[in-house]
Coordinates of C-alpha atoms in Angstrom, one line a residue:
M1 CA 82.4 143.0 103.0
K2 CA 84.8 139.9 102.9
L3 CA 82.7 136.4 102.9
K4 CA 84.8 134.5 105.1
L5 CA 83.8 130.8 106.2
K6 CA 86.0 129.4 109.3
L7 CA 84.8 126.7 111.6
P8 CA 85.4 127.1 115.2
N9 CA 88.7 125.3 116.7
P10 CA 89.6 126.6 120.1
G11 CA 92.7 125.7 121.3
L12 CA 94.8 126.0 118.2
E13 CA 97.0 128.6 119.4
D14 CA 98.1 126.5 122.0
R15 CA 98.4 123.7 120.3
I16 CA 100.8 125.1 117.3
L17 CA 104.1 127.0 117.9
T18 CA 104.4 130.8 117.1
H19 CA 106.3 131.7 114.1
A20 CA 108.9 133.3 116.4
Q21 CA 109.7 129.9 118.4
L22 CA 109.9 128.4 114.9
E23 CA 112.7 131.3 114.4
R24 CA 114.3 130.1 117.7
L25 CA 114.1 126.6 117.0
E26 CA 115.7 126.7 113.9
V27 CA 118.9 129.0 114.9
E28 CA 119.1 126.8 117.8
E29 CA 118.8 123.3 116.0
A30 CA 116.6 122.3 118.9
G31 CA 114.0 119.4 118.9
E32 CA 114.4 115.9 118.4
R33 CA 113.4 115.6 114.6
P34 CA 116.2 114.6 112.2
K35 CA 117.1 116.8 109.3
W36 CA 117.9 116.3 105.7
D37 CA 121.8 116.5 104.6
N38 CA 120.9 118.3 101.9
K39 CA 118.1 119.8 99.6
A40 CA 118.7 117.3 97.0
Q41 CA 118.6 113.9 99.3
Y42 CA 114.8 115.7 100.1
M43 CA 113.9 116.1 96.5
L44 CA 115.3 113.1 95.5
T45 CA 113.3 111.0 98.1
C46 CA 110.0 113.1 97.2
V47 CA 110.2 112.0 93.9
G48 CA 111.4 108.5 94.5
F49 CA 107.9 108.2 96.6
C50 CA 105.8 110.0 94.3
V51 CA 107.2 107.9 90.9
G52 CA 106.7 104.3 91.4
L53 CA 105.1 101.3 89.3
G54 CA 101.8 103.1 88.7
N55 CA 103.8 105.5 86.3
V56 CA 105.5 102.7 84.3
W57 CA 102.3 100.1 83.9
R58 CA 99.8 101.9 84.3
F59 CA 99.4 105.6 82.8
P60 CA 100.4 103.8 79.4
Y61 CA 97.4 102.1 79.4
L62 CA 95.6 104.7 80.4
C63 CA 96.8 106.7 77.8
Q64 CA 96.2 103.9 75.0
S65 CA 92.2 103.1 76.0
H66 CA 91.5 106.8 76.4
G67 CA 92.2 108.4 73.3
G68 CA 96.0 108.2 73.2
G69 CA 97.8 112.0 73.1
A70 CA 94.0 113.1 73.7
F71 CA 94.3 111.7 77.5
M72 CA 97.0 114.0 78.1
I73 CA 94.6 117.3 78.0
P74 CA 92.6 116.2 80.6
F75 CA 95.6 114.6 82.9
L76 CA 97.6 117.5 82.5
I77 CA 94.9 120.3 83.5
L78 CA 94.0 118.0 86.6
L79 CA 97.4 117.7 87.4
V80 CA 97.4 121.4 87.6
L81 CA 93.9 121.7 89.3
E82 CA 94.3 119.2 91.6
G83 CA 98.1 117.3 92.1
V84 CA 100.1 120.3 92.4
P85 CA 97.8 122.2 95.1
L86 CA 97.5 119.3 97.6
L87 CA 101.2 118.0 96.9
H88 CA 101.7 122.1 98.0
L89 CA 99.2 121.9 100.8
E90 CA 100.8 118.5 102.6
F91 CA 104.6 119.9 101.8
A92 CA 103.8 123.6 103.7
I93 CA 101.5 121.8 106.8
G94 CA 104.3 119.5 107.5
Q95 CA 106.9 121.8 107.4
R96 CA 104.6 124.3 109.2
L97 CA 104.1 121.9 112.1
R98 CA 107.1 119.8 111.9
K99 CA 105.5 117.0 112.9
G100 CA 104.2 113.3 110.9
S101 CA 100.6 112.8 109.8
L102 CA 99.0 111.8 112.6
G103 CA 100.6 114.6 114.5
V104 CA 99.3 117.3 112.3
W105 CA 96.0 116.5 112.3
R106 CA 95.5 116.1 115.5
T107 CA 97.1 119.6 116.2
V108 CA 95.1 121.2 113.6
N109 CA 92.2 119.8 115.5
P110 CA 92.0 116.7 117.5
Y111 CA 88.5 115.9 115.8
M112 CA 90.7 115.2 112.6
L113 CA 92.9 112.5 114.6
G114 CA 91.3 110.1 112.2
V115 CA 92.7 111.6 109.6
G116 CA 96.3 110.9 110.4
L117 CA 94.8 107.4 111.4
A118 CA 93.1 106.6 108.4
S119 CA 96.7 107.4 106.5
M120 CA 98.6 105.1 108.7
C121 CA 96.2 102.2 108.2
V122 CA 96.2 103.1 104.0
S123 CA 99.8 103.3 104.0
L124 CA 100.2 99.8 106.2
L125 CA 97.6 97.7 103.8
V126 CA 99.6 99.2 100.9
S127 CA 103.0 98.7 102.1
L128 CA 101.9 95.0 102.8
Y129 CA 101.2 93.8 99.6
Y130 CA 103.4 96.3 97.3
N131 CA 106.4 94.6 99.0
T132 CA 105.2 91.6 97.6
I133 CA 105.6 93.0 94.2
I134 CA 109.1 93.4 94.7
A135 CA 109.8 89.9 95.6
W136 CA 108.4 88.8 92.3
V137 CA 110.5 91.4 90.7
L138 CA 113.0 90.0 92.7
W139 CA 112.4 86.6 91.7
Y140 CA 112.4 87.4 87.8
F141 CA 115.4 89.3 88.5
F142 CA 117.4 86.3 90.0
N143 CA 116.3 84.6 87.3
S144 CA 117.0 86.7 84.6
F145 CA 120.9 85.2 84.5
Q146 CA 120.0 82.6 82.7
E147 CA 120.3 81.9 78.8
P148 CA 118.2 81.3 77.0
L149 CA 115.7 83.0 79.9
P150 CA 113.2 80.6 81.5
W151 CA 110.0 82.2 79.9
S152 CA 111.3 82.1 76.8
Q153 CA 110.3 78.0 76.3
C154 CA 107.9 75.7 77.4
P155 CA 109.5 72.7 79.8
V156 CA 109.6 69.4 79.3
N157 CA 107.1 67.1 81.1
A158 CA 107.8 64.9 83.9
N159 CA 107.9 62.0 81.6
K160 CA 110.7 63.5 79.0
T161 CA 108.2 63.0 75.8
G162 CA 106.8 66.6 75.3
L163 CA 106.0 69.9 76.8
E164 CA 104.0 70.5 79.7
S165 CA 100.6 70.5 78.9
E166 CA 100.0 73.7 80.6
C167 CA 102.5 75.8 79.3
A168 CA 101.9 74.7 75.4
R169 CA 97.7 75.3 75.7
S170 CA 98.9 78.5 76.9
S171 CA 102.5 80.3 76.4
P172 CA 105.8 80.3 78.2
V173 CA 105.3 83.6 79.6
D174 CA 102.0 82.6 81.0
Y175 CA 103.7 79.4 82.3
F176 CA 106.2 81.0 84.0
W177 CA 104.1 83.9 85.8
Y178 CA 101.4 82.0 86.8
R179 CA 102.9 78.1 87.4
Q180 CA 106.8 78.5 88.1
T181 CA 106.0 82.2 89.9
L182 CA 103.0 82.1 91.5
N183 CA 101.9 78.3 91.5
T184 CA 98.6 80.2 91.7
T185 CA 95.2 78.1 92.4
A186 CA 92.1 78.1 90.7
G187 CA 90.3 80.2 92.9
I188 CA 90.7 82.3 96.3
E189 CA 88.9 79.9 98.5
D190 CA 92.0 77.2 97.7
T191 CA 94.8 78.7 99.7
G192 CA 97.3 76.5 98.0
G193 CA 99.8 76.6 100.8
L194 CA 102.6 78.6 100.8
Q195 CA 105.5 78.7 98.0
W196 CA 109.0 78.5 99.5
W197 CA 110.8 80.1 97.0
M198 CA 108.3 83.3 96.8
V199 CA 108.6 83.3 100.9
L200 CA 112.2 83.5 100.7
C201 CA 111.9 86.6 98.1
L202 CA 109.4 88.1 100.2
V203 CA 111.8 88.0 103.2
S204 CA 114.8 89.5 100.9
A205 CA 112.3 92.2 99.9
W206 CA 111.7 93.4 103.6
A207 CA 115.5 92.3 104.7
V208 CA 116.5 94.8 101.9
L209 CA 114.0 97.7 103.1
Y210 CA 114.7 97.6 106.5
I211 CA 118.3 97.8 105.8
C212 CA 117.8 100.9 104.0
C213 CA 115.2 102.3 106.7
I214 CA 117.0 101.2 109.8
R215 CA 117.5 104.8 111.0
G216 CA 114.8 106.6 109.0
I217 CA 115.9 109.4 106.9
E218 CA 119.4 109.2 107.6
T219 CA 119.7 105.9 105.5
T220 CA 116.8 106.3 103.3
G221 CA 118.6 109.9 102.2
K222 CA 121.5 107.8 101.2
A223 CA 119.4 105.1 99.3
V224 CA 117.9 107.6 97.4
Y225 CA 120.6 108.5 95.3
V226 CA 120.4 105.0 93.6
T227 CA 116.7 104.2 93.6
S228 CA 115.5 107.4 92.7
T229 CA 118.2 108.2 89.8
L230 CA 118.4 104.9 88.3
P231 CA 115.1 103.9 86.7
Y232 CA 115.6 107.0 84.8
V233 CA 119.2 105.9 83.3
V234 CA 117.5 102.3 82.5
L235 CA 114.5 103.9 81.0
T236 CA 116.6 106.1 78.8
I237 CA 118.7 102.8 77.9
F238 CA 115.6 101.4 76.6
L239 CA 114.4 103.9 74.9
I240 CA 117.8 104.0 72.8
R241 CA 117.7 100.3 72.2
G242 CA 113.7 100.1 71.8
L243 CA 114.2 102.8 68.8
T244 CA 116.3 100.4 67.3
L245 CA 114.0 97.6 67.0
K246 CA 111.5 97.2 63.9
G247 CA 107.8 98.7 64.6
S248 CA 109.2 100.4 67.7
L249 CA 107.4 104.0 66.3
D250 CA 104.4 102.3 65.1
G251 CA 103.7 101.7 69.1
I252 CA 105.0 105.3 69.8
K253 CA 102.5 106.7 67.1
F254 CA 99.8 104.3 68.2
L255 CA 99.8 105.7 71.8
F256 CA 100.0 109.4 71.0
T257 CA 97.8 109.5 68.1
P258 CA 94.8 111.2 69.7
D259 CA 91.0 110.5 69.4
M260 CA 89.6 113.9 70.5
D261 CA 86.1 112.1 70.9
E262 CA 87.6 110.7 74.6
L263 CA 87.3 114.2 75.8
A264 CA 83.7 114.4 75.7
N265 CA 83.7 111.0 77.8
P266 CA 82.9 111.9 81.6
T267 CA 85.2 108.6 82.1
T268 CA 88.3 109.7 80.4
W269 CA 88.1 112.6 82.7
L270 CA 87.9 110.9 85.8
N271 CA 90.4 108.4 85.7
A272 CA 92.8 111.1 84.5
G273 CA 92.1 112.7 88.0
A274 CA 92.4 109.7 89.9
Q275 CA 95.7 108.9 88.1
V276 CA 97.0 112.3 88.9
F277 CA 96.2 111.4 92.7
Y278 CA 97.8 108.5 92.8
S279 CA 100.5 109.5 90.9
F280 CA 101.7 111.3 93.7
S281 CA 101.2 109.4 96.4
L282 CA 99.2 111.7 98.2
A283 CA 97.3 111.5 101.7
F284 CA 99.3 108.4 102.3
G285 CA 101.4 110.6 105.4
G286 CA 104.7 110.2 104.0
L287 CA 104.7 113.0 102.1
I288 CA 104.2 115.2 105.1
S289 CA 106.6 113.4 107.5
F290 CA 109.2 114.1 104.8
S291 CA 108.6 117.8 104.8
S292 CA 108.5 117.9 108.4
Y293 CA 112.4 117.5 108.5
N294 CA 113.0 120.4 106.4
S295 CA 114.4 123.7 107.3
V296 CA 111.5 126.0 108.6
H297 CA 112.7 128.5 105.6
N298 CA 112.6 126.0 102.6
N299 CA 110.8 127.1 99.7
C300 CA 107.9 124.1 99.8
E301 CA 106.1 126.1 97.2
Q302 CA 109.1 125.7 94.3
D303 CA 109.3 121.7 95.9
A304 CA 105.9 120.9 94.4
V305 CA 105.9 122.8 91.4
I306 CA 109.0 121.1 90.3
I307 CA 108.0 117.1 91.8
S308 CA 105.0 117.9 89.9
V309 CA 106.9 118.9 86.7
I310 CA 109.1 115.7 87.1
N311 CA 106.4 113.3 87.8
A312 CA 104.5 114.6 84.6
F313 CA 107.6 114.0 82.5
T314 CA 108.1 110.7 83.9
S315 CA 104.8 109.3 83.1
V316 CA 104.9 110.8 79.6
Y317 CA 108.7 109.7 79.4
A318 CA 108.0 106.0 80.9
A319 CA 104.7 106.0 78.4
T320 CA 107.2 106.3 75.2
V321 CA 109.5 103.9 76.5
I322 CA 106.9 100.8 76.7
Y323 CA 105.1 101.2 74.0
S324 CA 108.0 101.5 71.7
I325 CA 109.0 97.8 73.4
I326 CA 105.4 96.8 72.4
G327 CA 105.4 98.4 69.2
F328 CA 108.1 95.9 68.5
R329 CA 106.5 92.6 70.4
A330 CA 103.2 93.7 68.2
T331 CA 104.8 93.9 64.8
E332 CA 106.9 90.5 65.5
R333 CA 103.1 89.1 66.5
F334 CA 102.2 90.7 63.0
D335 CA 105.3 89.4 61.2
D336 CA 104.2 85.5 62.7
C337 CA 100.7 85.7 62.1
L338 CA 101.3 86.5 58.4
S339 CA 104.3 83.9 58.0
G340 CA 101.8 81.2 59.2
N341 CA 99.1 82.6 57.2
I342 CA 101.9 82.8 54.1
L343 CA 102.9 79.2 54.9
A344 CA 99.3 77.6 54.4
L345 CA 98.8 79.0 51.5
M346 CA 101.9 78.1 49.5
N347 CA 101.0 74.2 51.2
A348 CA 97.5 74.8 49.9
F349 CA 98.4 75.6 46.3
D350 CA 101.9 74.2 46.3
L351 CA 103.7 77.7 45.5
P352 CA 107.2 77.5 45.2
E353 CA 109.3 79.1 48.0
G354 CA 109.7 83.0 48.4
Q355 CA 106.4 83.4 45.8
V356 CA 104.7 84.8 48.6
D357 CA 105.7 87.0 50.9
T358 CA 104.5 90.1 53.5
T359 CA 104.2 92.5 50.3
N360 CA 102.3 90.6 47.5
Y361 CA 100.5 88.9 50.5
E362 CA 97.0 90.3 50.5
Q363 CA 97.5 90.5 46.4
F364 CA 97.5 86.3 46.3
L365 CA 94.6 86.4 49.1
Q366 CA 92.2 88.0 46.9
M367 CA 93.0 85.7 43.8
F368 CA 92.6 82.6 45.2
N369 CA 90.1 83.8 47.5
G370 CA 88.0 84.5 43.9
T371 CA 88.9 81.6 42.1
N372 CA 89.1 78.9 44.7
P373 CA 86.8 80.2 47.6
E374 CA 86.3 77.0 49.1
I375 CA 89.9 75.8 49.8
I376 CA 90.5 79.4 51.6
Q377 CA 87.7 79.1 54.0
T378 CA 89.1 75.3 54.5
L379 CA 92.3 76.9 55.5
N380 CA 91.1 79.1 58.6
L381 CA 93.4 81.5 57.9
K382 CA 94.0 84.2 60.9
T383 CA 93.1 88.2 60.8
C384 CA 96.4 89.7 61.0
N385 CA 96.3 93.7 61.9
L386 CA 99.0 95.3 63.3
N387 CA 96.2 98.3 64.7
T388 CA 94.7 94.9 66.8
F389 CA 97.9 93.9 68.4
L390 CA 98.6 97.5 69.3
S391 CA 95.7 97.8 71.1
E392 CA 95.4 94.8 73.1
G393 CA 96.1 96.8 76.5
V394 CA 97.4 95.5 79.4
E395 CA 98.3 97.1 82.8
G396 CA 99.5 96.3 85.9
T397 CA 101.3 93.0 86.6
G398 CA 100.4 91.7 83.0
L399 CA 102.0 94.2 81.2
A400 CA 105.2 93.6 83.4
F401 CA 105.9 90.2 84.1
I402 CA 103.7 89.1 80.8
V403 CA 103.7 91.0 77.7
F404 CA 107.6 93.0 78.5
T405 CA 108.9 89.8 79.5
E406 CA 107.7 88.3 76.1
A407 CA 109.2 91.0 74.4
I408 CA 112.2 91.0 76.1
T409 CA 112.8 87.4 75.1
K410 CA 112.9 88.4 71.2
M411 CA 115.3 90.8 71.8
P412 CA 119.2 90.1 71.2
L413 CA 121.0 89.8 74.7
S414 CA 117.8 89.1 76.1
P415 CA 119.0 88.6 79.5
L416 CA 121.0 91.5 79.8
W417 CA 117.7 93.6 79.5
S418 CA 115.8 91.6 81.4
V419 CA 117.9 92.0 84.3
L420 CA 117.8 95.8 83.5
F421 CA 114.4 96.0 83.3
F422 CA 113.7 94.2 86.8
I423 CA 116.6 96.4 88.1
M424 CA 114.6 99.3 86.9
L425 CA 111.3 98.3 88.7
F426 CA 112.8 97.1 91.7
C427 CA 114.4 100.8 92.5
L428 CA 111.1 102.1 91.8
G429 CA 109.5 100.1 94.2
L430 CA 111.7 100.4 97.1
S431 CA 111.5 104.1 96.9
S432 CA 107.8 104.2 96.9
M433 CA 108.4 101.8 99.7
F434 CA 110.0 104.2 102.0
G435 CA 107.4 107.0 101.6
N436 CA 104.8 103.9 102.4
I437 CA 106.9 102.7 105.4
E438 CA 107.2 106.0 106.7
G439 CA 103.9 106.9 106.8
V440 CA 103.2 104.0 109.1
L441 CA 106.5 104.6 111.4
V442 CA 106.1 108.1 112.5
P443 CA 101.9 107.5 113.5
L444 CA 103.2 104.9 115.3
Q445 CA 105.5 106.7 117.3
D446 CA 103.1 109.4 118.0
L447 CA 101.0 106.9 119.2
K448 CA 103.5 106.2 121.6
V449 CA 103.0 102.5 120.5
F450 CA 106.4 101.8 121.0
P451 CA 108.6 103.1 124.4
K452 CA 110.5 106.0 123.8
S453 CA 113.2 104.5 125.3
W454 CA 113.5 101.9 122.3
P455 CA 116.2 102.6 119.1
K456 CA 114.9 103.3 115.6
E457 CA 116.4 99.8 114.4
A458 CA 113.9 97.8 117.1
V459 CA 111.0 100.1 116.0
T460 CA 111.8 99.7 112.6
G461 CA 112.6 95.8 112.7
I462 CA 109.5 94.9 114.9
T463 CA 107.5 96.9 112.6
C464 CA 109.3 95.0 109.4
L465 CA 108.8 92.0 111.2
V466 CA 105.5 91.9 111.6
C467 CA 104.3 93.1 108.1
C468 CA 106.3 90.6 106.9
L469 CA 104.4 87.8 108.5
V470 CA 101.6 89.4 107.4
G471 CA 102.2 89.7 104.0
L472 CA 102.7 86.1 103.7
I473 CA 99.0 85.7 102.5
F474 CA 100.6 86.9 99.6
V475 CA 102.7 84.1 98.6
Q476 CA 100.5 81.5 99.1
G477 CA 99.0 79.6 95.6
S478 CA 96.0 82.2 96.0
G479 CA 98.4 85.0 96.7
N480 CA 97.3 86.7 93.3
Y481 CA 94.2 87.0 94.0
W482 CA 94.3 88.7 97.4
L483 CA 96.8 91.2 96.2
A484 CA 94.4 92.0 93.3
L485 CA 91.7 92.3 96.1
F486 CA 93.9 94.9 98.4
D487 CA 95.3 96.6 95.3
G488 CA 91.0 97.2 94.1
F489 CA 89.9 98.4 97.8
A490 CA 92.8 99.2 100.4
G491 CA 94.2 102.2 98.3
S492 CA 90.9 103.6 96.5
I493 CA 88.2 105.5 98.6
P494 CA 89.8 105.9 101.6
L495 CA 92.7 108.0 100.0
L496 CA 89.9 110.3 98.5
I497 CA 88.6 110.6 101.8
I498 CA 91.5 111.7 103.5
A499 CA 92.6 114.0 100.3
F500 CA 89.6 115.8 100.8
C501 CA 89.3 116.2 104.3
E502 CA 93.1 117.3 104.7
M503 CA 92.1 120.0 101.8
F504 CA 88.6 121.2 104.3
G505 CA 90.8 120.8 107.2
V506 CA 93.6 123.5 106.2
V507 CA 91.4 125.9 104.1
Y508 CA 88.5 125.7 106.7
I509 CA 89.2 124.5 110.1
Y510 CA 93.0 125.5 110.5
G511 CA 92.4 129.0 108.5
I512 CA 93.3 129.8 105.3
D513 CA 94.3 132.8 106.5
R514 CA 96.7 131.8 109.4
F515 CA 97.9 129.4 106.4
N516 CA 98.6 132.2 103.7
D517 CA 100.6 133.8 106.9
D518 CA 102.6 131.0 107.8
L519 CA 103.3 130.5 103.8
V520 CA 104.7 134.3 104.2
F521 CA 106.7 133.3 107.0
M522 CA 108.3 130.3 105.6
I523 CA 108.5 131.6 101.7
G524 CA 108.2 135.0 102.0
H525 CA 105.5 135.6 99.7
K526 CA 101.7 134.9 100.0
P527 CA 100.4 132.1 97.7
N528 CA 98.9 133.9 94.7
I529 CA 95.2 133.8 93.2
F530 CA 95.9 130.1 91.7
W531 CA 96.8 128.5 95.1
Q532 CA 93.6 130.5 96.9
A533 CA 91.6 129.4 94.1
T534 CA 92.7 125.8 93.8
W535 CA 92.5 125.2 97.6
R536 CA 89.4 126.9 98.6
F537 CA 87.1 125.9 95.9
I538 CA 88.2 123.9 93.0
S539 CA 90.4 121.0 94.4
P540 CA 88.2 120.0 96.8
L541 CA 85.3 120.0 94.2
I542 CA 86.7 117.5 91.6
M543 CA 88.1 115.9 94.4
L544 CA 84.5 115.3 95.6
V545 CA 83.0 114.7 92.4
I546 CA 85.7 111.8 91.8
L547 CA 84.7 110.1 95.4
V548 CA 80.9 110.6 94.5
F549 CA 82.1 108.6 91.0
Y550 CA 83.9 106.1 92.2
F551 CA 82.0 105.2 95.2
V552 CA 79.0 104.7 93.4
T553 CA 80.7 102.9 90.6
T554 CA 82.0 100.6 93.3
V555 CA 78.8 100.1 95.1
T556 CA 76.9 99.5 91.9
K557 CA 79.2 97.5 90.0
E558 CA 79.5 93.3 90.4
I559 CA 82.3 92.5 92.0
F560 CA 84.8 89.8 90.6
Y561 CA 88.2 88.4 90.2
I562 CA 90.2 87.2 87.1
S563 CA 91.5 83.4 87.6
W564 CA 94.0 81.4 86.0
D565 CA 92.0 77.9 85.8
P566 CA 93.7 75.3 83.4
E567 CA 90.4 72.8 83.9
S568 CA 88.2 76.2 82.3
D569 CA 86.7 75.5 78.7
K570 CA 87.9 78.8 77.7
F571 CA 91.5 78.1 79.2
P572 CA 94.3 79.8 78.4
T573 CA 92.0 83.0 78.7
L574 CA 91.7 84.0 81.9
V575 CA 88.2 83.6 83.7
E576 CA 85.8 85.7 85.7
K577 CA 84.8 84.4 89.0
P578 CA 82.5 86.0 91.4
Y579 CA 83.9 86.4 94.9
P580 CA 83.0 84.1 98.1
A581 CA 80.4 85.6 100.6
W582 CA 83.0 86.0 103.2
V583 CA 85.4 88.5 101.2
Y584 CA 82.9 91.3 101.4
V585 CA 84.1 91.2 105.2
I586 CA 87.3 91.3 104.3
I587 CA 86.4 94.7 101.7
F588 CA 85.0 96.3 104.7
I589 CA 88.1 96.1 106.6
L590 CA 90.0 97.2 103.7
A591 CA 88.2 100.0 102.5
G592 CA 85.7 100.9 105.3
I593 CA 87.9 101.1 108.8
P594 CA 90.0 103.7 107.0
S595 CA 87.2 105.2 105.8
L596 CA 85.0 105.4 109.1
S597 CA 88.3 105.9 111.1
V598 CA 88.5 109.6 110.1
P599 CA 84.1 110.5 111.4
G600 CA 85.1 107.2 113.9
A601 CA 88.1 109.2 115.8
A602 CA 86.0 112.4 115.8
L603 CA 82.8 110.9 117.5
F604 CA 85.1 108.7 120.3
K605 CA 86.7 112.3 120.9
L606 CA 83.6 113.8 121.1
I607 CA 82.0 111.3 123.5
Q608 CA 85.2 111.4 125.5
N609 CA 84.9 115.0 126.2
K610 CA 81.4 115.2 126.8
C611 CA 82.1 112.3 129.7
C612 CA 85.1 114.1 130.8
K613 CA 83.1 117.2 131.1
K614 CA 80.7 116.2 133.0
E615 CA 83.0 113.6 135.6
K616 CA 84.4 117.3 135.9
E617 CA 81.0 119.1 136.6
D618 CA 79.8 116.3 138.8
K619 CA 83.1 116.8 141.1
R620 CA 82.7 120.4 140.9
Q621 CA 79.0 119.9 142.1
M622 CA 80.1 117.3 144.9
I623 CA 82.8 119.5 146.4
N624 CA 80.3 122.5 146.4
S625 CA 77.4 120.1 147.8
V626 CA 80.7 119.2 150.5
S627 CA 81.8 122.2 151.1
F628 CA 78.1 124.0 151.7
Q629 CA 77.2 121.3 153.9
M630 CA 80.6 121.6 156.2
Q631 CA 79.3 125.4 156.2
N632 CA 75.4 124.4 157.1
D633 CA 77.6 122.3 160.2
T634 CA 80.1 124.5 161.1
K635 CA 76.8 127.4 161.7
R636 CA 74.6 124.6 163.8
T637 CA 77.3 124.2 166.0
N638 CA 77.7 128.2 166.8
L639 CA 74.3 128.4 167.3

């Protein structure tokens, strides 16, 4: 006896096309949805959406902070058990129902409309701040055509009597980032006003995105030939260059040296699962929309496997490149530290130049420490340890705009490497934005927000314009704090809830047997035991565990933000500050509203159906009572 669990789903047959209708649609090329020019265009678009900035600036940090090479084990295991199954599911359901995310889940069951709404909300919120990062990249790109680079040295103060105090107390790269780029305020409460140079960069970023998305996949499909391939070319150039730099191999060795004890740490597994989830750009709705433009007989299973392999390879490859450069930077800092100590020793003991070098420094230090310990103590020599410099883990904007830019300044032909690096980041960000904006535009069209007669150019233009205006909040003096707030809450818990609902909805509401039949029709064979086990049990369980973990840790931990405050006693160390009380309302809007739209839309639909049903019954009773009264009146008249 087979145990089957499938929830009632009345009217599903009427909401979906039959296989025969799909076949006829394919032959007749009917319907209004556009199609990809070729398979390569589709694959490059999906790769560009999945492979984003997180592969370059978050995955290397997680590797380094969770056991190096040991982190690869949970990452690859969860990639297979969590990422690939959900990617295949999104590709397959979009290709089968031939609709965007909102249309797909409304078709599966009207009560699942909220899943599509939540995806649209998250895509919108992420698009707002993600394009601001592209604006920052553009600012650095425009400033890279200078020799020397503007972040390689401190500017002179207004009186021309010395260096800017804030820069002299910190570093040139920190000063350029926090003051000359962001002009950041000391706290989120102080807006600081709009920074005109960043406003121009933000407008430019949205203008470029609009041009690329002006006709939907008809234009983005052309742009991905550049935006999805160029990052690999630049990464390869950086790897070749990095391997010729002193200390690069130390960085790579440090990254991949495994600490197997980390495998016993639950946090390592949970972070690996979260990274797999976010690196695939799952639950945004963009992948569902992209797959809906495919031929109905496209092999979506093969696509999911290929893109998963490319994604995993890119993460590891980018980490190797990044840490080859970080190894060079750490070695430079180690040498500078050691040189400062050697100079102090030679001056203190009046040694001839060249007598103490990096090879015999430790011997001289031990000797003088034994003979003149009181003099050594007064020198305040720094502790120089290469592994300490290598282990200074940095992620996100800190890696891109501070650590990497500092390393570039120490390389010959630094403007050239800076231009290449920020071109790569621009392409990675832009290709990810194609999927984010697709996850907004298609649901808006499905909701009929814009008249159907409006051309795509107008719909895309108005959407980009509104997003650009709202995005001005991120180019204020406090914009960096707002962006960190959006990044921390808009794309976290809501995405996990959406992904779990997607898996549950297809398997237990749409029906796994029906889904299997659809795949037999589309790709020619039934999914094997691996897909069955992961879809039914393993992947939903993993997502539920990660969801519960993130919910508990987010609710229980103290929420604070990192501030650049020149007036702080700890400056230039970043200061942790608690959020003001009103920020919790913003957090609820960012994380709560998208999450609650899933049950909220279902509840609204239930109430709507109950009310409509009651109205229909009342009308029926009224009609019956009127007809009954007419019959009685007729009888009396006849009598």
